[in-house]
Each structure stands twice: as structure tokens, then as C-alpha cells.
Coordinates of C-alpha atoms and ligand atoms in Angstrom, one line a residue:
X1 CA 155.7 23.3 173.3
X2 CA 154.8 24.7 169.8
X3 CA 151.2 25.4 170.6
X4 CA 148.0 24.8 168.6
X5 CA 145.9 27.0 166.4
X6 CA 142.9 25.0 165.2
X7 CA 140.1 26.5 163.1
X8 CA 137.0 24.3 163.1
X9 CA 134.9 24.1 160.0
X10 CA 131.6 26.0 160.2
X11 CA 129.1 23.7 161.9
X12 CA 125.8 23.0 160.1
X13 CA 123.0 21.1 161.9
X14 CA 121.2 19.0 159.3
X15 CA 118.0 16.9 159.5
X16 CA 116.7 14.3 159.7
X17 CA 117.1 13.5 163.3
X18 CA 116.9 9.9 164.5
X19 CA 113.5 9.1 165.9
X20 CA 114.9 8.6 169.4
X21 CA 116.5 12.1 169.3
X22 CA 113.1 13.6 168.3
X23 CA 111.5 11.8 171.3
X24 CA 114.3 12.8 173.7
X25 CA 114.2 16.5 172.8
X26 CA 110.4 16.7 172.8
X27 CA 109.3 19.4 175.2
X28 CA 112.8 20.7 176.0
X29 CA 113.2 24.5 175.9
X30 CA 115.3 25.9 173.1
X31 CA 119.0 26.3 173.9
X32 CA 120.7 29.6 174.8
X33 CA 124.1 30.0 173.1
X34 CA 127.1 31.0 175.2
X35 CA 128.1 34.6 174.8
X36 CA 130.7 36.9 176.4
X37 CA 133.9 36.0 178.2
X38 CA 134.6 33.3 180.8
X39 CA 137.5 31.5 182.4
X40 CA 137.3 27.8 183.3
X41 CA 139.6 25.0 184.4
X42 CA 138.4 22.6 181.7
X43 CA 136.6 23.4 178.5
X44 CA 135.2 20.4 176.6
X45 CA 134.3 20.8 172.9
X46 CA 131.5 18.5 171.9
X47 CA 128.5 17.4 173.9
X48 CA 128.3 13.8 172.8
X49 CA 129.1 10.8 175.0
X50 CA 132.8 11.5 174.9
X51 CA 132.4 15.1 176.1
X52 CA 129.7 14.4 178.7
X53 CA 131.4 11.3 180.2
X54 CA 134.7 13.2 180.5
X55 CA 132.9 16.1 182.2
X56 CA 131.1 13.8 184.6
X57 CA 134.2 11.7 185.5
X58 CA 136.1 14.9 186.1
X59 CA 133.4 16.1 188.4
X60 CA 133.4 12.9 190.4
X61 CA 137.1 13.3 191.1
X62 CA 137.2 17.1 191.7
X63 CA 134.1 18.9 193.0
X64 CA 135.8 22.3 192.8
X65 CA 136.8 22.1 189.1
X66 CA 135.0 24.6 186.8
X67 CA 134.0 22.7 183.7
X68 CA 132.2 24.0 180.5
X69 CA 130.9 21.8 177.7
X70 CA 130.4 23.6 174.4
X71 CA 128.0 21.8 172.0
X72 CA 127.4 23.2 168.5
X73 CA 123.8 21.7 168.3
X74 CA 122.1 19.9 171.2
X75 CA 123.8 17.3 173.3
X76 CA 123.4 13.9 171.8
X77 CA 122.4 15.1 168.3
X78 CA 125.8 14.0 166.9
X79 CA 126.6 10.3 166.5
X80 CA 125.8 9.7 170.2
X81 CA 122.1 10.1 169.8
X82 CA 121.8 8.8 166.3
X83 CA 123.2 5.3 166.8
X84 CA 121.6 1.9 167.4
X85 CA 122.5 1.8 171.0
X86 CA 124.7 -1.3 171.0
X87 CA 127.3 -0.8 173.7
X88 CA 130.2 -3.2 173.0
X89 CA 133.6 -4.2 174.1
X90 CA 136.8 -4.9 172.3
X91 CA 136.9 -8.7 172.2
X92 CA 136.6 -8.4 168.4
X93 CA 139.9 -6.6 168.4
X94 CA 141.8 -9.4 170.2
X95 CA 144.0 -10.4 167.2
X96 CA 145.3 -6.9 166.7
X97 CA 145.6 -6.3 170.4
X98 CA 147.7 -9.5 170.8
X99 CA 149.9 -8.4 168.0
X100 CA 150.6 -5.0 169.4
X101 CA 150.5 -5.6 173.1
X102 CA 150.9 -9.3 174.0
X103 CA 148.4 -11.4 175.9
X104 CA 148.5 -9.8 179.3
X105 CA 148.1 -6.2 178.2
X106 CA 145.7 -7.1 175.4
X107 CA 143.4 -8.7 178.0
X108 CA 143.8 -5.7 180.3
X109 CA 142.5 -3.4 177.5
X110 CA 139.6 -5.8 176.8
X111 CA 138.7 -6.0 180.5
X112 CA 138.7 -2.2 180.6
X113 CA 136.3 -2.1 177.7
X114 CA 134.0 -4.5 179.5
X115 CA 134.3 -2.5 182.7
X116 CA 133.3 0.7 180.7
X117 CA 130.0 -1.0 179.6
X118 CA 129.3 -2.1 183.2
X119 CA 130.0 1.5 184.3
X120 CA 127.2 2.7 182.0
X121 CA 124.7 0.4 183.7
X122 CA 125.9 1.5 187.2
X123 CA 125.7 5.2 186.3
X124 CA 122.3 5.2 184.8
X125 CA 120.9 3.1 187.7
X126 CA 122.6 5.5 190.2
X127 CA 121.2 8.7 188.5
X128 CA 117.9 7.4 187.4
X129 CA 118.5 7.9 183.7
X130 CA 115.6 6.2 181.9
X131 CA 117.5 5.0 178.8
X132 CA 116.3 1.4 178.5
X133 CA 119.8 0.1 179.3
X134 CA 119.3 -3.7 179.2
X135 CA 121.0 -7.0 178.5
X136 CA 119.9 -8.8 175.3
X137 CA 121.1 -11.7 173.2
X138 CA 123.1 -10.5 170.2
X139 CA 124.1 -12.6 167.3
X140 CA 127.0 -12.0 164.9
X141 CA 125.8 -13.9 161.9
X142 CA 126.6 -14.9 158.3
X143 CA 123.7 -13.7 156.1
X144 CA 125.1 -14.7 152.7
X145 CA 125.3 -18.4 151.7
X146 CA 128.7 -19.9 151.7
X147 CA 130.5 -16.9 153.4
X148 CA 132.7 -17.5 156.4
X149 CA 131.9 -16.0 159.8
X150 CA 134.0 -12.9 160.5
X151 CA 134.4 -14.1 164.1
X152 CA 137.0 -16.8 163.2
X153 CA 140.2 -14.8 163.9
X154 CA 138.8 -13.6 167.3
X155 CA 137.8 -17.2 168.3
X156 CA 141.2 -18.6 167.2
X157 CA 143.1 -15.8 169.0
X158 CA 141.2 -16.4 172.2
X159 CA 141.8 -20.1 172.1
X160 CA 145.5 -19.5 171.5
X161 CA 145.9 -17.7 174.8
X162 CA 143.4 -19.8 176.7
X163 CA 140.6 -17.2 177.2
X164 CA 136.9 -17.5 176.5
X165 CA 135.2 -14.7 174.6
X166 CA 131.6 -13.8 175.5
X167 CA 130.3 -15.2 172.2
X168 CA 129.5 -18.8 171.8
X169 CA 128.9 -20.7 168.5
X170 CA 125.2 -21.2 167.8
X171 CA 124.2 -24.6 166.6
X172 CA 122.3 -24.8 163.2
X173 CA 119.0 -25.8 164.8
X174 CA 119.1 -22.9 167.3
X175 CA 119.8 -20.5 164.4
X176 CA 116.7 -21.9 162.6
X177 CA 114.6 -21.6 165.7
X178 CA 115.5 -18.0 166.1
X179 CA 115.4 -16.9 162.5
X180 CA 113.1 -19.3 160.7
X181 CA 113.4 -18.8 156.9
X182 CA 115.3 -15.5 157.2
X183 CA 118.8 -15.8 155.6
X184 CA 120.8 -16.5 158.7
X185 CA 123.3 -19.3 157.9
X186 CA 125.6 -19.4 161.0
X187 CA 126.4 -17.3 164.0
X188 CA 128.0 -16.7 167.3
X189 CA 125.9 -15.3 170.2
X190 CA 126.5 -13.1 173.2
X191 CA 123.8 -13.8 175.8
X192 CA 124.2 -10.5 177.7
X193 CA 125.0 -7.8 175.2
X194 CA 124.1 -4.2 176.3
X195 CA 121.5 -2.2 174.4
X196 CA 120.1 1.2 175.3
X197 CA 118.3 4.2 173.9
X198 CA 121.3 6.4 173.0
X199 CA 119.5 9.7 172.8
X200 CA 117.9 9.2 176.2
X201 CA 121.3 8.4 177.6
X202 CA 122.9 11.5 176.1
X203 CA 120.1 13.7 177.4
X204 CA 120.3 12.0 180.8
X205 CA 124.0 12.6 181.0
X206 CA 123.5 16.2 180.2
X207 CA 120.8 16.5 182.9
X208 CA 123.2 15.0 185.5
X209 CA 126.0 17.2 184.3
X210 CA 123.9 20.4 184.8
X211 CA 122.8 19.2 188.2
X212 CA 126.4 18.8 189.2
X213 CA 127.3 22.3 188.3
X214 CA 128.9 21.6 184.9
X215 CA 128.1 24.5 182.5
X216 CA 126.6 22.9 179.3
X217 CA 126.2 25.4 176.5
X218 CA 124.2 24.1 173.5
X219 CA 123.9 25.9 170.2
X220 CA 127.5 27.0 170.7
X221 CA 129.8 26.1 167.9
X222 CA 133.5 26.5 168.6
X223 CA 135.3 28.2 165.7
X224 CA 138.9 28.3 167.0
X225 CA 141.1 26.8 169.6
X226 CA 144.5 28.4 170.1
X227 CA 147.4 28.2 172.7
X228 CA 148.3 31.2 174.8
X229 CA 151.0 31.4 177.4
X230 CA 148.8 30.9 180.5
X231 CA 145.6 29.4 178.9
X232 CA 144.1 27.8 175.9
X233 CA 141.7 30.2 174.1
X234 CA 138.4 28.7 172.9
X235 CA 136.4 31.0 170.6
X236 CA 132.8 30.7 169.6
X237 CA 130.7 32.9 167.3
X238 CA 129.6 35.0 170.3
X239 CA 132.2 34.4 173.0
X240 CA 135.6 33.5 174.3
X241 CA 136.6 31.0 177.0
X242 CA 140.0 30.9 178.6
X243 CA 140.6 27.4 179.7
X244 CA 143.5 25.8 181.6
X245 CA 142.8 22.6 179.8
X246 CA 140.8 21.7 176.7
X247 CA 139.2 18.4 175.7
X248 CA 138.5 18.0 171.9
X249 CA 135.5 15.7 171.8
X250 CA 133.9 16.8 168.5
X251 CA 134.4 13.3 166.9
X252 CA 134.1 13.3 163.1
X253 CA 133.8 17.1 163.1
X254 CA 137.4 17.5 164.1
X255 CA 138.8 14.7 161.9
X256 CA 140.1 17.2 159.4
X257 CA 142.4 18.9 161.9
X258 CA 146.1 18.4 161.2
X259 CA 147.0 16.0 164.0
X260 CA 144.1 13.6 163.1
X261 CA 143.9 13.8 159.3
X262 CA 146.0 10.8 158.6
X263 CA 144.7 8.8 161.6
X264 CA 141.0 8.7 160.8
X265 CA 138.7 8.6 157.8
X266 CA 135.2 10.0 158.0
X267 CA 132.3 8.3 156.4
X268 CA 128.6 7.8 157.2
X269 CA 126.8 5.0 158.9
X270 CA 123.1 4.9 157.9
X271 CA 120.0 3.6 159.5
X272 CA 116.3 2.9 158.7
X273 CA 113.5 2.0 161.2
X274 CA 109.9 1.1 161.3
X275 CA 107.5 2.8 163.6
X276 CA 106.8 0.8 166.8
X277 CA 105.0 -2.3 165.6
X278 CA 104.7 -4.5 168.7
X279 CA 101.5 -6.3 167.6
X280 CA 102.9 -7.1 164.2
X281 CA 106.1 -8.5 165.8
X282 CA 104.1 -10.6 168.2
X283 CA 101.7 -12.0 165.6
X284 CA 104.6 -12.9 163.3
X285 CA 106.8 -14.5 166.0
X286 CA 109.5 -11.8 165.8
X287 CA 109.3 -10.4 169.4
X288 CA 112.2 -12.5 170.6
X289 CA 114.4 -12.4 167.5
X290 CA 117.9 -11.2 168.6
X291 CA 119.5 -8.2 167.1
X292 CA 123.2 -8.1 166.2
X293 CA 125.5 -7.7 163.2
X294 CA 126.4 -9.7 160.2
X295 CA 129.7 -10.7 158.7
X296 CA 129.7 -8.4 155.7
X297 CA 132.4 -5.9 155.3
X298 CA 129.8 -3.2 155.0
X299 CA 128.1 -4.8 157.9
X300 CA 124.5 -4.5 158.9
X301 CA 123.6 -4.0 162.5
X302 CA 120.1 -4.0 163.9
X303 CA 117.5 -5.0 166.4
X304 CA 114.2 -4.2 168.0
X305 CA 113.6 -1.5 170.7
X306 CA 111.5 -2.3 173.8
X307 CA 108.6 -0.4 172.1
X308 CA 108.8 -2.7 169.1
X309 CA 110.5 -0.4 166.6
X310 CA 112.7 -2.5 164.3
X311 CA 115.9 -0.8 163.0
X312 CA 118.7 -1.7 160.7
X313 CA 121.9 0.1 159.9
X314 CA 124.9 -0.3 157.7
X315 CA 128.4 1.1 158.0
X316 CA 130.7 2.4 155.2
X317 CA 128.3 4.9 153.5
X318 CA 129.2 8.3 152.2
X319 CA 132.9 9.1 152.2
X320 CA 134.3 12.4 153.4
X321 CA 137.2 13.9 151.5
X322 CA 140.0 15.1 153.8
X323 CA 138.2 14.1 156.9
X324 CA 135.3 16.4 156.3
X325 CA 131.7 15.9 157.4
X326 CA 129.4 16.4 154.4
X327 CA 125.6 16.9 153.9
X328 CA 125.2 13.4 152.5
X329 CA 126.4 11.9 155.7
X330 CA 123.2 13.0 157.4
X331 CA 120.8 11.9 154.7
X332 CA 121.8 10.0 151.6
X333 CA 118.7 8.7 149.6
X334 CA 120.8 6.2 147.6
X335 CA 122.3 4.7 150.8
X336 CA 118.9 4.5 152.4
X337 CA 117.5 2.7 149.3
X338 CA 120.2 0.1 149.6
X339 CA 119.6 -0.2 153.3
X340 CA 115.9 -0.7 152.7
X341 CA 116.7 -3.6 150.3
X342 CA 118.9 -5.1 153.1
X343 CA 116.0 -4.7 155.5
X344 CA 113.6 -6.5 153.2
X345 CA 116.2 -9.3 152.8
X346 CA 117.0 -9.7 156.5
X347 CA 113.4 -9.3 157.7
X348 CA 111.4 -11.2 155.0
X349 CA 108.5 -11.4 157.4
X350 CA 108.3 -7.5 157.5
X351 CA 108.4 -6.9 153.8
X352 CA 105.0 -5.2 153.9
X353 CA 105.9 -2.9 156.7
X354 CA 106.8 0.8 155.9
X355 CA 110.2 2.2 156.8
X356 CA 109.3 5.8 157.5
X357 CA 112.6 6.6 159.2
X358 CA 115.9 7.0 157.5
X359 CA 119.0 8.9 158.6
X360 CA 122.8 8.8 158.7
X361 CA 125.6 10.2 160.8
X362 CA 129.3 10.6 160.5
X363 CA 131.7 8.1 162.0
X364 CA 135.4 8.3 162.5
X365 CA 137.2 5.2 161.2
X366 CA 140.7 4.6 162.6
X367 CA 143.1 2.3 161.0
X368 CA 142.9 0.0 164.0
X369 CA 139.1 0.0 164.5
X370 CA 139.7 1.4 168.0
X371 CA 139.8 4.9 169.3
X372 CA 142.7 6.8 170.7
X373 CA 142.5 8.9 173.9
X374 CA 145.5 11.2 174.1
X375 CA 147.2 14.5 174.7
X376 CA 148.7 16.6 172.0
X377 CA 152.5 17.0 172.0
X378 CA 152.1 20.5 170.6
X379 CA 150.2 21.6 173.7
X380 CA 149.9 19.1 176.6
X381 CA 146.9 21.1 177.9
X382 CA 144.9 19.8 175.0
X383 CA 143.5 16.3 175.1
X384 CA 141.4 14.4 172.6
X385 CA 139.3 11.3 171.8
X386 CA 138.9 10.1 168.3
X387 CA 138.6 7.0 166.0
X388 CA 135.6 5.1 167.4
X389 CA 135.0 3.5 164.0
X390 CA 131.3 3.2 164.6
X391 CA 131.7 1.5 168.0
X392 CA 131.7 4.3 170.5
X393 CA 128.7 3.7 172.8
X394 CA 130.7 1.6 175.2
X395 CA 134.1 3.1 174.4
X396 CA 133.1 6.6 175.1
X397 CA 132.4 5.6 178.7
X398 CA 136.1 4.4 178.9
X399 CA 137.1 7.7 177.2
X400 CA 135.6 9.6 180.2
X401 CA 137.8 7.6 182.6
X402 CA 141.0 7.9 180.6
X403 CA 140.6 11.6 179.7
X404 CA 139.7 12.5 183.2
X405 CA 142.9 11.0 184.4
X406 CA 144.8 12.8 181.6
X407 CA 143.3 16.2 182.6
X408 CA 144.0 15.6 186.3
X409 CA 147.5 14.3 185.6
X410 CA 146.8 11.1 187.4
X411 CA 149.1 8.1 186.7
X412 CA 146.4 5.6 187.6
X413 CA 144.8 2.5 186.0
X414 CA 143.0 4.5 183.4
X415 CA 146.1 6.4 182.5
X416 CA 147.8 3.0 181.9
X417 CA 144.9 1.8 179.8
X418 CA 145.1 4.9 177.6
X419 CA 148.8 4.4 177.2
X420 CA 148.3 0.8 176.2
X421 CA 145.7 1.9 173.6
X422 CA 148.2 4.4 172.3
X423 CA 150.5 1.4 171.4
X424 CA 147.8 -0.2 169.2
X425 CA 148.8 0.9 165.8
X426 CA 148.1 -0.3 162.3
X427 CA 149.7 2.2 160.0
X428 CA 148.3 5.4 158.7
X429 CA 145.9 6.3 155.9
X430 CA 147.4 7.5 152.6
X431 CA 147.1 11.2 152.1
X432 CA 144.4 12.8 150.0
X433 CA 143.4 12.7 147.2
X434 CA 144.8 9.1 147.0
X435 CA 142.8 8.0 150.1
X436 CA 139.5 9.2 148.8
X437 CA 140.0 7.8 145.3
X438 CA 141.2 4.4 146.6
X439 CA 138.4 4.2 149.2
X440 CA 135.8 5.1 146.6
X441 CA 137.0 2.4 144.1
X442 CA 137.3 -0.3 146.8
X443 CA 134.0 0.7 148.5
X444 CA 132.2 0.3 145.1
X445 CA 133.7 -3.1 144.6
X446 CA 132.7 -4.3 148.1
X447 CA 129.2 -2.9 147.7
X448 CA 128.7 -4.7 144.4
X449 CA 130.2 -7.9 145.7
X450 CA 128.1 -8.0 148.8
X451 CA 124.9 -7.1 147.0
X452 CA 125.5 -9.9 144.6
X453 CA 126.1 -12.3 147.4
X454 CA 123.0 -11.1 149.2
X455 CA 120.9 -11.6 146.1
X456 CA 122.4 -15.0 145.3
X457 CA 124.3 -13.9 142.2
X458 CA 128.0 -14.5 141.4
X459 CA 130.1 -11.4 142.1
X460 CA 132.3 -10.0 139.4
X461 CA 135.9 -11.1 139.4
X462 CA 137.3 -7.6 139.6
X463 CA 135.1 -6.8 142.6
X464 CA 136.2 -10.0 144.3
X465 CA 139.8 -9.1 143.7
X466 CA 139.5 -5.5 145.0
X467 CA 137.3 -6.2 148.0
X468 CA 140.0 -7.5 150.4
X469 CA 141.7 -4.1 150.0
X470 CA 138.8 -2.7 152.0
X471 CA 140.6 -3.8 155.2
X472 CA 143.0 -0.9 154.6
X473 CA 140.5 1.6 153.5
X474 CA 137.0 1.0 154.9
X475 CA 135.6 0.6 158.4
X476 CA 136.7 -2.4 160.3
X477 CA 134.4 -5.3 161.0
X478 CA 132.9 -5.3 164.5
Ligands
FAD501 C1 124.1 5.8 162.5 C2 125.2 5.4 163.5 C3 125.0 4.2 164.2 C4 126.0 3.8 165.1 N1 125.8 2.7 165.9 C5 126.6 2.4 166.9 C6 126.3 1.3 167.8 O1 125.3 0.7 167.7 N2 127.2 1.1 168.7 C7 128.3 1.8 168.9 O2 129.1 1.5 169.8 N3 128.5 2.9 168.2 C8 127.7 3.2 167.2 N4 127.9 4.3 166.5 C9 129.1 5.2 166.8 C10 128.9 6.0 168.0 O3 127.6 6.7 167.9 C11 130.0 7.0 168.2 O4 131.2 6.4 168.1 C12 129.9 7.8 169.5 O5 128.6 8.3 169.7 C13 130.9 8.9 169.5 O6 130.6 9.8 170.5 P1 131.3 11.2 170.6 O7 130.8 12.0 171.7 O8 132.8 11.1 170.4 O9 130.8 11.9 169.2 P2 129.5 12.7 168.9 O10 128.3 12.1 169.5 O11 129.4 12.8 167.4 O12 129.7 14.1 169.5 C14 130.5 15.1 168.9 C15 129.7 16.4 169.2 O13 130.5 17.5 168.8 C16 129.6 18.5 168.3 N5 130.4 19.4 167.5 C17 130.8 19.3 166.2 N6 131.5 20.4 165.9 C18 131.5 21.2 166.9 C19 132.0 22.5 167.2 N7 132.7 23.2 166.2 N8 131.8 23.1 168.4 C20 131.1 22.4 169.4 N9 130.6 21.2 169.2 C21 130.8 20.6 168.0 C22 128.6 17.7 167.5 O14 127.4 18.4 167.3 C23 128.4 16.5 168.4 O15 127.3 16.6 169.2 C24 127.1 4.7 165.4 C25 127.2 5.9 164.7 C26 126.3 6.3 163.8 C27 126.4 7.6 163.1

């Protein structure tokens, strides 16, 4: 064991917060940072879904374990509370899973991803977490004329091995009935997709963790993690924790560390939202319009909250050089302007409605579109979860199971699922500065091409030629 010595970049909390985070934090007392010295069995760095689920699944299995979660800001203020709350599974990854694992193991991983989403429903029901977890229709659509549906490879792969994905093709008349004159040209639909309020879930997980004796220290940024002979030392600005095991769950904020740098690329996902407008939606026949994603490479995702707040997001925004989180990933006016134009296009009935909310957040794009849950060879007491690629709401629940087994050294079902996931590979990213330069060029081409398609113009030939390279450099489709 060579040991680790990681120095984390200084953490800077930046506004704006997603509206659901603002709501979820309202009335909560200010956090008290950790200070002094402590020793614990397990120290978890990052209080998002990955960190909190891991802490909670550990507690379920070992009531005596001392567990500390260190969160630089407030639990759920990272990607976990900022997102659109769509908790998905890995059916969309079926072609790659088949290539890497074969049919039986590919389906074992997909079933595990479905079980992880079911786990969220069970947990929030059991612990009374009011996070609006619900089943809704979700459509994966084509929103530019003449473009193919991105679901084709998944559907063909499923047919090839005789399994049925949860999405069904939507006939043209049904698409028209749901979307009227809005530009929805074809689609597949999942009838029971999971949606929830992510910030309310994160705050609820924190509440349960505290109630179960897990120490959760907010406003406590870790600055260094280093191996010692009989512990792993976790240092913060005002304190030191000696841990028997450490879980790195800081998501995009740890993507620049040496073991992960070539495995993930950091870039923003951005969102805009209306205020709650239930009467407007009812009057304009939009209350029942399903949310979902489209088939663009820089895909849009969106929907309507139970309160009638309409939101739309888009992946593949601001790029981070060398796996770094930058200020523009939290708020990028140029990205938000483009996203507002997407909103006006996809919701023509709401063109007169203001979009007072706009924010972004960093996502960690792996080369496979799937995360890895693992243990570092340099120090087997250090575990990690990374690479959610903007699809972590469901997958972080699986992370909790897999990393709990890793920490406890269990060779169980979840260990096996984590090991299978470790065999899903799709190359590595090129080193910097080549990666940033290539991604910037290709991202520009994709953006221009997709805006031209959205606006009914012919895209430039160079942009059409460069766009397919995005599969190697930009976030994977859902
Ligand atoms: C705008 C947006 C929309 C998205 N939409 C969806 C969606 O609809 N569906 C979906 O499945 N996924 C979505 N995602 C992705 C999903 O939110 C993430 O994959 C998931 O939340 C990752 O959880 P996490 O706990 O690993 O990371 P995070 O929630 O980012 O948690 C990491 C935590 O580490 C903390 N941290 C950072 N540095 C330090 C440090 N030095 N010390 C201590 N703590 C530190 C951060 O403050 C943060 O709270 C979206 C992401 C974004 C940004």
C-alpha cells in the first residue's frame, strides 16, 4: 500500500441556490463547523446523496459504528439539491453494458439500478421524508424535425436479448394529444418514472442520519486526506479526524484528484424555472403534460413540480479545465440565456411567463455515462463514488448499498454489483490541455448544430462533421 495524500481545492460556496434548496433550508439554524480532534470508524467527505446514503446504509448494518459526515456547505447544496429530481435507472446504458458484461450481468446491473430507485420510495415512506417522491409519466422525445430518437440503440439491444425496457413507443396521435403544437415529433414513454424534490430528500436524509447518531458537520470543508499507519487522517480548516475508513463523496469537487482526473470530466448542467403557476397551467391545458428529456446531445430535461413550477435544464454547459469546479458552473448568464430560448421553444404556450430562477451545478461526466463505486489500490481504507454524468439521483441510492458493503468488507450482492460496474469501461479521457481544447471545439459545434436544428435552419457542414465526436468528449445521452 503506497498510501494517499490528497489536498482538496479550497471550497467556495456560490449562489444562486436552486429554489427548492432555498425552500428546504428556510428556518434551519446556521451550521456549526467541526473543530478539534476526533476519531471515528468511518469519515465520509461530502454531504450529498452519495455521502448520506452511504452513512445511512452503514448505520442500518452496524448500529455501533461511529460515522462522521463532513460537508463543506450545507447537505444537499451540491448537485444533490440542485437537480431536477428525476431518479432513473440504467436501461439507457444497455448497449454498453451488454458489450462489457454480456446479457446476464448487464441485466443484473440494470435490475440493481431499478431496485435502488425502489429503495428511495421505501426509505422516504418509512422515515416520513416529505420530498414529493412520486411516479409520473416521462417522455424521451425528439424535439427537432427529422432527427432520430436517441432511444433506438437501447430498444434494439433489448429486443436482441428478449427483454422489455420500461419505455414504450408513443403513437403520433398520443404525442399530439399530450403536446399540442409544441415541437414534439416522436417519443418513447415510461409510465412510472420517479420524480422527487431533491433538496427535500437531501435534508430529510440528513435529519434521519442525525436521529440515528451519525455526526453530520456542515460548513466543514476538508482540505487534506492522508494515509497514516493505523488511520486515515482527514483535516479540515479547524480540526482533524482520524478515521479507520474514509469515503470520498465530494462528487465534482474531487474530480481533479490524481486517481480520477482521466476518468471524469467536470462540466455544468444548468436549469431555469418559473415560479409556481398552477392556474396558468390549468387554464392552458398544461397540467398533465409529462416531463422528460429530448434526444439532443446537449439534452434538455424538464417537467412540472406538484406546486406547478415548470423547470427546464440542459446538460453540457461550462467546461472545467483539469477536472476543476469553476464559478461559471454555478451561474453562467450565457448558458441561461440559451436555456431560456430552449424553454420558449419547448413551451410555446408559456412564452409570456417570466423565468425568475436560473442556476447551474457541476456534474462529473464519466466516459461510460455511469458512475464507479470503488476502493483505492493506494489505500484500501479509502473508498469513492464518482462519475454520475448528470444521472445520480437514483444511482446514489445504489452507491449507498455498494459502498456500505465495501466499507464493511462484505462479499454480498452489492459488492458483486459494484464489481460488475467496475468492468464497464469505455476508454479514458485525453490528458489536459488536449481534453479541454477538444471538448470546447466539439461542444461549440454541437451547440451551433442543435440550435440551428431547433430553429429550423440548416446546420453548418463543419458543425455536422464535428458533432459526432461529442460522444467521446461530452456528456452521454440519458
Ligand atoms: C443542474 C443539475 C441537474 C441534474 N439533474 C439530475 C436529474 O434530474 N436526475 C439525476 O439523476 N441526476 C441529476 N443531476 C446529477 C445529480 O444531481 C448528481 O449526480 C448527484 O446529486 C450526485 O450526488 P453526490 O452526493 O455524489 O454529489 P453532490 O450532491 O455534489 O455532493 C458532493 C458534496 O460534497 C461537498 N464538498 C465539496 N468539496 C468538499 C470538501 N472539500 N469537503 C467537504 N465537502 C465537500 C459539496 O458541497 C457537496 O455537497 C443533476 C445535476 C445538476 C447539477
